[in-house]
């Protein structure tokens, strides 16, 4: 036994345990699975945005080579059920029936209408051509304002308004009455396609009694419950596995038509089936993100001190409500007050049906939209009263000594230090020097103008306190579970309810366990993503895994340690209170006597000599349900060069200083921040799902939907400040979405700043060269 | 059907294939070489990049029949008896992957890039990998990994 303590694992830049299989191609993606007798499913999808199905003839397809079965929506109408919406945000919300395959009416291009089951994927695709479907077109409904107008074509019988949800604090009318400065702006959050690199895939199989579904999903546990509820297959007969999953960003936080149908088809045919989407199919039918029209109003004093904020939001639900579709704007509802103090706040959101792919969670889910609106509007306020964007923020933000702070957004921010993060960002960025260069370029009337964008964001993470979710009418809780098992040889298995798909939980959870139990990092294995081995969990989304799931791991370790303490005390013939636990061993205070946790594990396995009545095992589970959200924050600064002759923008430097509390693995954190920033920049500059006037998606491929490549992005400068969260024992806040939330307004603020000499105060996202150029032409005319 | 002879990761295969069969489907579905994934259907993403006779190709835009007589190296054949290839090691060390789905293609494309340009600048790496998309990393660490991999490959020669 060594007396020198090993280096603390928490805080260490451990290289990831996950990498070995990923860099050698030994990964188990769902599409890799091949089973004896496996059949392949291909879907025929609606070419119409809105139409009645008047005739379906699958007879010719059934005779094609290799075809085992063909199903239309009608064929499965009695058993396919309705895809679930778990977040009925108001009592009177309209939740239309959502059959996995359309019956009678199609409501978006790409909606499944029939499918072929064949012996290989090529034959399945071939036979789709032999299915005959007649449609009677109905008007497409594409614009939210038109959808809500009198006489609009209804997407569903109940009309196009799904719900209106309101929230407010303080007297917002008083705040706006006679306000010296009122800023009113409308921003459009364009529709985005999440674009995880791994397309969706599902494999379903049965032994005639039980069912196993492998799916490229973020939510194997939620999926199991929902598949049972939707198909009637009893939950205990259904196992769901998320094997290696290639990214999600919210897009795999879903219960999809294809998952339900694969399960039903394997039940019908008794053979294993696989479906893997093509990217083009995925762009049409993986749920989209954002798509909101935001009307934001600020009331302020003459020197720019905020009095109140009003937000009126239209949120495009698309054609149906999927798993958490109506809840997404609510996740932003409490964040429009940002890092700022004010007396009153009012928020109204209306969910609108259109004939487009449904929207749902996409990285940040509601919070990027809110942050964008308030951070853009704060720049407008700064411009209006003629002060620097940083100065307007300093005049309004919550000062570090004011935490905990109850915001007008109805939340209590537990900790933070906006001044420190901003000071650090400014130092890294060289703010004053860049401002001087900007001034110089303006004076010279340079064709390349420099813009500087600021975003001082906060967000709420750690989804979520179950009671809060209940009060918002969400259908489930927000706890997370972990079980820690001490194996006889002293190795440790952690069973986590989180479901990583790139986040590195195998590594980070090992670090938590290594510190808590004093075992080597290498001696910890993390099991996840299989409801047979990890039966309890709420899965991975909303920057919740560490903040909720990581705490469950820590708490389970504490229980294991207390169990082990009883055994150690018995073996050492002392009171448990006489033992201290350091360096992986229980030591009798004041003597040299000690037992390592590995020795205790072996003694417990042998069970020859245990305390009276002690069950011979050390394992423990813990379920953590946080009391409160956590609130990461930070300051992002972007310098962008805009070529006023071509409209092209080029990010010159990007600095992010994030405060995500304590850090388990700085390497993983930096990676999350990098990727998040890239996705936020992508919204600002590149990406948009475009439908034509007939409701056809034009951006069905990666040639049309512009995911940035390495050549489109700069290097990022990142750093951190640390004010630990007070809502959990690790003091962690969550980092998965911070970069995406912060970066979009930083970039657009920079572009508008560059163009302000032209009288331009807004450019619609994505700020393409064409849009920037047109703005300049309009602005100078 | 056409008969083709292809060497994949050192093993010679003789197979009857439909003329329309894509190389990537041949690798994955026929040979079970599933280390090479598919990320799109328009040859934009590069996830399926392999080396064909030493040069990187997107195996979704090569027909299996076009690979007749060729020597294919996939991510699965990259590590040797001495362990990981320097580029694999560099991706691990620099945390140049998260979900890892683009990684096989990214590593294969990087090896080809470094073959042409043993000491690439950041800008050369960024433009050289333009045809390989990653949604997780924001590319910063990929660029660092390719620099490091290039240095180690250079030092080994």
Short mmCIF file of N, CA and C in Angstrom, two decimals, chain A residues 376-511:
data_model
loop_
_atom_site.label_atom_id
_atom_site.label_comp_id
_atom_site.label_asym_id
_atom_site.label_seq_id
_atom_site.Cartn_x
_atom_site.Cartn_y
_atom_site.Cartn_z
N UNK A 376 -29.11 40.34 -29.29
CA UNK A 376 -29.23 41.25 -30.42
C UNK A 376 -29.90 42.56 -29.99
N UNK A 377 -30.96 42.42 -29.20
CA UNK A 377 -31.70 43.62 -28.79
C UNK A 377 -30.88 44.51 -27.88
N UNK A 378 -30.03 43.92 -27.05
CA UNK A 378 -29.17 44.75 -26.19
C UNK A 378 -28.21 45.59 -27.03
N UNK A 379 -27.73 45.03 -28.14
CA UNK A 379 -26.90 45.83 -29.05
C UNK A 379 -27.69 46.99 -29.64
N UNK A 380 -28.96 46.72 -29.92
CA UNK A 380 -29.81 47.79 -30.46
C UNK A 380 -30.01 48.90 -29.42
N UNK A 381 -30.17 48.49 -28.18
CA UNK A 381 -30.32 49.47 -27.10
C UNK A 381 -29.04 50.30 -26.96
N UNK A 382 -27.89 49.61 -27.03
CA UNK A 382 -26.62 50.32 -26.95
C UNK A 382 -26.50 51.34 -28.07
N UNK A 383 -26.88 50.90 -29.28
CA UNK A 383 -26.81 51.79 -30.44
C UNK A 383 -27.74 52.99 -30.25
N UNK A 384 -28.93 52.72 -29.73
CA UNK A 384 -29.95 53.76 -29.57
C UNK A 384 -29.48 54.87 -28.63
N UNK A 385 -28.84 54.44 -27.53
CA UNK A 385 -28.42 55.50 -26.59
C UNK A 385 -26.96 55.89 -26.78
N UNK A 386 -26.30 55.25 -27.75
CA UNK A 386 -24.96 55.69 -28.12
C UNK A 386 -23.86 55.28 -27.17
N UNK A 387 -23.94 54.04 -26.67
CA UNK A 387 -22.82 53.54 -25.84
C UNK A 387 -22.30 52.23 -26.43
N UNK A 388 -21.14 51.83 -25.98
CA UNK A 388 -20.53 50.59 -26.42
C UNK A 388 -21.40 49.41 -25.96
N UNK A 389 -21.49 48.36 -26.80
CA UNK A 389 -22.28 47.19 -26.41
C UNK A 389 -21.86 46.59 -25.07
N UNK A 390 -20.57 46.68 -24.75
CA UNK A 390 -20.13 46.16 -23.45
C UNK A 390 -20.64 47.03 -22.31
N UNK A 391 -20.68 48.33 -22.57
CA UNK A 391 -21.14 49.26 -21.53
C UNK A 391 -22.62 49.04 -21.20
N UNK A 392 -23.42 48.80 -22.23
CA UNK A 392 -24.85 48.59 -21.96
C UNK A 392 -25.04 47.31 -21.13
N UNK A 393 -24.19 46.33 -21.38
CA UNK A 393 -24.29 45.09 -20.62
C UNK A 393 -23.86 45.31 -19.16
N UNK A 394 -22.77 46.06 -19.00
CA UNK A 394 -22.31 46.34 -17.63
C UNK A 394 -23.36 47.09 -16.82
N UNK A 395 -24.08 47.98 -17.48
CA UNK A 395 -25.08 48.77 -16.76
C UNK A 395 -26.26 47.90 -16.29
N UNK A 396 -26.42 46.75 -16.95
CA UNK A 396 -27.64 45.97 -16.70
C UNK A 396 -27.42 44.60 -16.09
N UNK A 397 -26.22 44.08 -16.18
CA UNK A 397 -26.11 42.69 -15.73
C UNK A 397 -26.09 42.56 -14.21
N UNK A 398 -26.35 41.38 -13.76
CA UNK A 398 -26.34 41.05 -12.33
C UNK A 398 -24.88 41.05 -11.89
N UNK A 399 -24.59 41.79 -10.84
CA UNK A 399 -23.20 41.85 -10.40
C UNK A 399 -22.86 40.64 -9.54
N UNK A 400 -21.58 40.30 -9.52
CA UNK A 400 -21.22 39.03 -8.89
C UNK A 400 -21.62 38.97 -7.43
N UNK A 401 -21.66 40.14 -6.78
CA UNK A 401 -22.00 40.11 -5.35
C UNK A 401 -23.51 40.00 -5.13
N UNK A 402 -24.28 40.03 -6.21
CA UNK A 402 -25.74 39.98 -6.07
C UNK A 402 -26.31 38.56 -6.14
N UNK A 403 -25.44 37.57 -6.38
CA UNK A 403 -25.92 36.18 -6.42
C UNK A 403 -26.13 35.65 -5.01
N UNK A 404 -27.07 34.73 -4.78
CA UNK A 404 -28.08 34.26 -5.72
C UNK A 404 -29.07 35.38 -6.08
N UNK A 405 -29.55 35.34 -7.31
CA UNK A 405 -30.37 36.44 -7.80
C UNK A 405 -31.65 35.88 -8.43
N UNK A 406 -32.77 36.40 -7.97
CA UNK A 406 -34.06 35.99 -8.53
C UNK A 406 -34.37 36.88 -9.73
N UNK A 407 -34.43 36.31 -10.91
CA UNK A 407 -34.56 37.11 -12.13
C UNK A 407 -36.03 37.39 -12.44
N UNK A 408 -36.23 38.38 -13.32
CA UNK A 408 -37.58 38.64 -13.81
C UNK A 408 -38.06 37.48 -14.67
N UNK A 409 -37.13 36.65 -15.12
CA UNK A 409 -37.51 35.45 -15.87
C UNK A 409 -38.00 34.33 -14.97
N UNK A 410 -38.07 34.57 -13.69
CA UNK A 410 -38.68 33.60 -12.79
C UNK A 410 -37.73 32.54 -12.27
N UNK A 411 -36.43 32.70 -12.53
CA UNK A 411 -35.45 31.73 -12.07
C UNK A 411 -34.58 32.35 -10.99
N UNK A 412 -33.97 31.53 -10.18
CA UNK A 412 -32.96 32.02 -9.25
C UNK A 412 -31.60 31.52 -9.71
N UNK A 413 -30.78 32.45 -10.21
CA UNK A 413 -29.42 32.10 -10.62
C UNK A 413 -28.59 31.96 -9.35
N UNK A 414 -27.96 30.81 -9.18
CA UNK A 414 -27.29 30.55 -7.92
C UNK A 414 -25.91 31.20 -7.84
N UNK A 415 -25.21 31.26 -8.98
CA UNK A 415 -23.83 31.77 -8.92
C UNK A 415 -23.43 32.29 -10.29
N UNK A 416 -22.37 33.06 -10.29
CA UNK A 416 -21.87 33.58 -11.55
C UNK A 416 -20.99 34.78 -11.31
N UNK A 417 -20.20 35.10 -12.32
CA UNK A 417 -19.38 36.30 -12.24
C UNK A 417 -19.17 36.79 -13.67
N UNK A 418 -20.12 37.59 -14.11
CA UNK A 418 -20.09 38.06 -15.50
C UNK A 418 -18.92 39.01 -15.73
N UNK A 419 -18.59 39.78 -14.68
CA UNK A 419 -17.48 40.73 -14.82
C UNK A 419 -16.17 39.96 -15.10
N UNK A 420 -15.95 38.91 -14.34
CA UNK A 420 -14.67 38.18 -14.46
C UNK A 420 -14.55 37.53 -15.84
N UNK A 421 -15.63 36.90 -16.28
CA UNK A 421 -15.58 36.24 -17.59
C UNK A 421 -15.36 37.26 -18.70
N UNK A 422 -16.00 38.40 -18.56
CA UNK A 422 -15.87 39.43 -19.59
C UNK A 422 -14.46 40.02 -19.59
N UNK A 423 -13.95 40.29 -18.41
CA UNK A 423 -12.59 40.84 -18.33
C UNK A 423 -11.57 39.89 -18.98
N UNK A 424 -11.73 38.62 -18.68
CA UNK A 424 -10.81 37.64 -19.25
C UNK A 424 -10.94 37.59 -20.77
N UNK A 425 -12.18 37.61 -21.25
CA UNK A 425 -12.40 37.55 -22.70
C UNK A 425 -11.80 38.78 -23.39
N UNK A 426 -11.99 39.93 -22.76
CA UNK A 426 -11.46 41.17 -23.36
C UNK A 426 -9.94 41.12 -23.45
N UNK A 427 -9.33 40.58 -22.42
CA UNK A 427 -7.86 40.50 -22.42
C UNK A 427 -7.37 39.58 -23.53
N UNK A 428 -8.05 38.44 -23.70
CA UNK A 428 -7.63 37.50 -24.73
C UNK A 428 -7.89 38.04 -26.14
N UNK A 429 -8.92 38.84 -26.25
CA UNK A 429 -9.40 39.31 -27.55
C UNK A 429 -8.61 40.51 -28.05
N UNK A 430 -8.17 41.34 -27.13
CA UNK A 430 -7.55 42.60 -27.55
C UNK A 430 -8.61 43.56 -28.07
N UNK A 431 -9.60 43.80 -27.25
CA UNK A 431 -10.79 44.55 -27.67
C UNK A 431 -10.44 45.96 -28.15
N UNK A 432 -9.67 46.66 -27.36
CA UNK A 432 -9.42 48.07 -27.69
C UNK A 432 -8.65 48.21 -29.00
N UNK A 433 -7.72 47.29 -29.22
CA UNK A 433 -6.92 47.33 -30.44
C UNK A 433 -7.81 47.08 -31.67
N UNK A 434 -8.72 46.12 -31.51
CA UNK A 434 -9.61 45.82 -32.63
C UNK A 434 -10.57 46.98 -32.90
N UNK A 435 -11.04 47.62 -31.83
CA UNK A 435 -11.90 48.81 -32.01
C UNK A 435 -11.13 49.90 -32.76
N UNK A 436 -9.85 50.05 -32.44
CA UNK A 436 -9.05 51.07 -33.12
C UNK A 436 -8.90 50.74 -34.60
N UNK A 437 -8.70 49.45 -34.88
CA UNK A 437 -8.57 49.05 -36.29
C UNK A 437 -9.90 49.27 -37.02
N UNK A 438 -10.98 48.98 -36.32
CA UNK A 438 -12.30 49.19 -36.92
C UNK A 438 -12.49 50.66 -37.30
N UNK A 439 -12.11 51.51 -36.36
CA UNK A 439 -12.26 52.94 -36.57
C UNK A 439 -11.41 53.39 -37.77
N UNK A 440 -10.23 52.83 -37.84
CA UNK A 440 -9.32 53.17 -38.93
C UNK A 440 -9.92 52.73 -40.28
N UNK A 441 -10.43 51.50 -40.31
CA UNK A 441 -11.02 51.02 -41.58
C UNK A 441 -12.23 51.87 -41.98
N UNK A 442 -12.99 52.28 -40.99
CA UNK A 442 -14.14 53.14 -41.30
C UNK A 442 -13.67 54.48 -41.87
N UNK A 443 -12.63 55.03 -41.22
CA UNK A 443 -12.13 56.32 -41.67
C UNK A 443 -11.60 56.23 -43.10
N UNK A 444 -10.97 55.10 -43.40
CA UNK A 444 -10.39 54.93 -44.73
C UNK A 444 -11.43 54.52 -45.76
N UNK A 445 -12.67 54.25 -45.27
CA UNK A 445 -13.71 53.72 -46.15
C UNK A 445 -13.23 52.45 -46.84
N UNK A 446 -12.55 51.63 -46.05
CA UNK A 446 -11.98 50.38 -46.56
C UNK A 446 -13.09 49.48 -47.10
N UNK A 447 -12.80 48.78 -48.18
CA UNK A 447 -13.81 47.87 -48.73
C UNK A 447 -14.04 46.67 -47.80
N UNK A 448 -13.05 46.39 -46.96
CA UNK A 448 -13.25 45.33 -45.96
C UNK A 448 -13.44 46.00 -44.60
N UNK A 449 -14.63 45.85 -44.07
CA UNK A 449 -14.94 46.45 -42.78
C UNK A 449 -14.82 45.41 -41.67
N UNK A 450 -14.47 45.91 -40.49
CA UNK A 450 -14.31 45.01 -39.34
C UNK A 450 -15.49 45.20 -38.40
N UNK A 451 -16.04 44.08 -37.97
CA UNK A 451 -17.13 44.13 -36.99
C UNK A 451 -16.75 43.37 -35.74
N UNK A 452 -17.21 43.87 -34.60
CA UNK A 452 -16.92 43.22 -33.32
C UNK A 452 -18.25 42.89 -32.66
N UNK A 453 -18.42 41.63 -32.33
CA UNK A 453 -19.68 41.17 -31.74
C UNK A 453 -19.48 40.65 -30.34
N UNK A 454 -20.42 40.99 -29.48
CA UNK A 454 -20.36 40.60 -28.08
C UNK A 454 -21.59 39.75 -27.77
N UNK A 455 -21.37 38.72 -26.97
CA UNK A 455 -22.50 37.96 -26.44
C UNK A 455 -22.18 37.58 -25.01
N UNK A 456 -22.95 38.13 -24.08
CA UNK A 456 -22.79 37.75 -22.67
C UNK A 456 -24.02 36.94 -22.32
N UNK A 457 -23.84 35.63 -22.30
CA UNK A 457 -25.00 34.73 -22.22
C UNK A 457 -25.06 34.05 -20.87
N UNK A 458 -26.22 33.56 -20.57
CA UNK A 458 -26.35 32.52 -19.55
C UNK A 458 -27.38 31.54 -20.07
N UNK A 459 -27.48 30.40 -19.45
CA UNK A 459 -28.46 29.42 -19.88
C UNK A 459 -28.81 28.56 -18.68
N UNK A 460 -29.89 27.80 -18.82
CA UNK A 460 -30.22 26.89 -17.72
C UNK A 460 -29.95 25.46 -18.16
N UNK A 461 -29.25 24.73 -17.30
CA UNK A 461 -28.86 23.36 -17.59
C UNK A 461 -29.32 22.44 -16.49
N UNK A 462 -28.97 21.19 -16.69
CA UNK A 462 -29.29 20.21 -15.66
C UNK A 462 -30.75 19.84 -15.68
N UNK A 463 -31.26 19.58 -16.88
CA UNK A 463 -32.66 19.18 -17.00
C UNK A 463 -32.86 17.83 -16.32
N UNK A 464 -33.66 17.81 -15.29
CA UNK A 464 -34.15 19.01 -14.62
C UNK A 464 -34.83 18.58 -13.35
N UNK A 465 -35.06 19.53 -12.46
CA UNK A 465 -35.84 19.20 -11.28
C UNK A 465 -37.20 18.63 -11.69
N UNK A 466 -37.50 17.44 -11.25
CA UNK A 466 -38.74 16.79 -11.70
C UNK A 466 -39.97 17.61 -11.35
N UNK A 467 -39.93 18.26 -10.19
CA UNK A 467 -41.10 19.07 -9.80
C UNK A 467 -41.32 20.24 -10.75
N UNK A 468 -40.22 20.82 -11.20
CA UNK A 468 -40.34 21.93 -12.15
C UNK A 468 -40.92 21.42 -13.47
N UNK A 469 -40.40 20.27 -13.93
CA UNK A 469 -40.91 19.71 -15.18
C UNK A 469 -42.40 19.40 -15.04
N UNK A 470 -42.78 18.90 -13.87
CA UNK A 470 -44.19 18.62 -13.64
C UNK A 470 -45.03 19.88 -13.70
N UNK A 471 -44.51 20.96 -13.13
CA UNK A 471 -45.28 22.21 -13.13
C UNK A 471 -45.41 22.77 -14.54
N UNK A 472 -44.50 22.37 -15.43
CA UNK A 472 -44.58 22.81 -16.83
C UNK A 472 -45.32 21.78 -17.69
N UNK A 473 -45.94 20.80 -17.04
CA UNK A 473 -46.77 19.79 -17.69
C UNK A 473 -45.97 18.82 -18.56
N UNK A 474 -44.67 18.70 -18.32
CA UNK A 474 -43.88 17.69 -19.03
C UNK A 474 -44.28 16.32 -18.51
N UNK A 475 -44.22 15.32 -19.40
CA UNK A 475 -44.75 14.01 -19.07
C UNK A 475 -43.85 13.11 -18.24
N UNK A 476 -42.66 13.54 -17.92
CA UNK A 476 -41.75 12.68 -17.16
C UNK A 476 -40.95 13.52 -16.18
N UNK A 477 -40.06 12.85 -15.45
CA UNK A 477 -39.21 13.54 -14.50
C UNK A 477 -37.86 13.88 -15.12
N UNK A 478 -37.00 14.43 -14.28
CA UNK A 478 -35.68 14.81 -14.78
C UNK A 478 -34.55 14.24 -13.96
N UNK A 479 -34.83 13.18 -13.22
CA UNK A 479 -33.80 12.53 -12.40
C UNK A 479 -32.83 11.74 -13.28
N UNK A 480 -31.80 11.25 -12.67
CA UNK A 480 -30.92 10.30 -13.37
C UNK A 480 -30.40 9.27 -12.38
N UNK A 481 -30.15 8.10 -12.91
CA UNK A 481 -29.77 6.97 -12.07
C UNK A 481 -28.37 6.46 -12.41
N UNK A 482 -27.71 5.93 -11.38
CA UNK A 482 -26.46 5.19 -11.60
C UNK A 482 -26.37 4.07 -10.59
N UNK A 483 -25.79 2.98 -11.00
CA UNK A 483 -25.46 1.89 -10.09
C UNK A 483 -23.96 1.66 -10.18
N UNK A 484 -23.35 1.47 -9.01
CA UNK A 484 -21.91 1.19 -8.98
C UNK A 484 -21.71 -0.19 -8.37
N UNK A 485 -21.02 -1.03 -9.11
CA UNK A 485 -20.83 -2.42 -8.69
C UNK A 485 -19.35 -2.68 -8.42
N UNK A 486 -19.05 -3.15 -7.22
CA UNK A 486 -17.68 -3.56 -6.90
C UNK A 486 -17.53 -5.03 -7.29
N UNK A 487 -16.66 -5.31 -8.20
CA UNK A 487 -16.44 -6.69 -8.63
C UNK A 487 -15.46 -7.36 -7.67
N UNK A 488 -15.48 -8.71 -7.60
CA UNK A 488 -14.64 -9.40 -6.61
C UNK A 488 -13.17 -9.03 -6.70
N UNK A 489 -12.68 -8.74 -7.90
CA UNK A 489 -11.25 -8.44 -8.04
C UNK A 489 -10.94 -6.97 -7.79
N UNK A 490 -11.93 -6.22 -7.35
CA UNK A 490 -11.68 -4.83 -7.04
C UNK A 490 -11.88 -3.88 -8.21
N UNK A 491 -12.26 -4.44 -9.35
CA UNK A 491 -12.60 -3.57 -10.48
C UNK A 491 -14.02 -3.04 -10.26
N UNK A 492 -14.36 -2.01 -11.00
CA UNK A 492 -15.65 -1.35 -10.77
C UNK A 492 -16.43 -1.24 -12.07
N UNK A 493 -17.69 -1.60 -11.98
CA UNK A 493 -18.60 -1.35 -13.10
C UNK A 493 -19.59 -0.27 -12.70
N UNK A 494 -19.70 0.71 -13.58
CA UNK A 494 -20.68 1.77 -13.38
C UNK A 494 -21.78 1.58 -14.41
N UNK A 495 -23.00 1.52 -13.94
CA UNK A 495 -24.13 1.44 -14.86
C UNK A 495 -24.81 2.80 -14.82
N UNK A 496 -24.82 3.47 -15.96
CA UNK A 496 -25.36 4.83 -15.97
C UNK A 496 -26.62 4.89 -16.83
N UNK A 497 -27.52 5.73 -16.41
CA UNK A 497 -28.74 5.95 -17.19
C UNK A 497 -28.57 7.00 -18.27
N UNK A 498 -27.40 7.64 -18.29
CA UNK A 498 -27.14 8.58 -19.38
C UNK A 498 -26.79 7.77 -20.63
N UNK A 499 -26.94 8.36 -21.78
CA UNK A 499 -26.72 7.62 -23.02
C UNK A 499 -25.84 8.42 -23.97
N UNK A 500 -24.52 8.32 -23.76
CA UNK A 500 -23.60 9.16 -24.52
C UNK A 500 -23.57 8.84 -26.01
N UNK A 501 -23.36 9.87 -26.81
CA UNK A 501 -23.22 9.68 -28.25
C UNK A 501 -22.18 10.67 -28.75
N UNK A 502 -21.05 10.68 -28.02
CA UNK A 502 -19.94 11.57 -28.36
C UNK A 502 -19.41 12.35 -27.18
N UNK A 503 -20.13 12.30 -26.05
CA UNK A 503 -19.79 13.18 -24.92
C UNK A 503 -18.69 12.64 -24.02
N UNK A 504 -18.32 11.36 -24.17
CA UNK A 504 -17.20 10.86 -23.38
C UNK A 504 -17.54 10.47 -21.95
N UNK A 505 -18.76 9.98 -21.73
CA UNK A 505 -19.14 9.60 -20.36
C UNK A 505 -18.30 8.45 -19.81
N UNK A 506 -17.85 7.56 -20.69
CA UNK A 506 -17.05 6.43 -20.19
C UNK A 506 -15.79 6.95 -19.50
N UNK A 507 -15.26 8.01 -20.04
CA UNK A 507 -14.06 8.62 -19.48
C UNK A 507 -14.39 9.46 -18.24
N UNK A 508 -15.35 10.35 -18.38
CA UNK A 508 -15.63 11.29 -17.28
C UNK A 508 -16.18 10.57 -16.05
N UNK A 509 -17.06 9.59 -16.27
CA UNK A 509 -17.62 8.87 -15.12
C UNK A 509 -16.50 8.06 -14.43
N UNK A 510 -15.56 7.55 -15.23
CA UNK A 510 -14.43 6.82 -14.63
C UNK A 510 -13.62 7.74 -13.73
N UNK A 511 -13.49 8.99 -14.14
CA UNK A 511 -12.73 9.94 -13.32
C UNK A 511 -13.44 10.21 -12.00
#
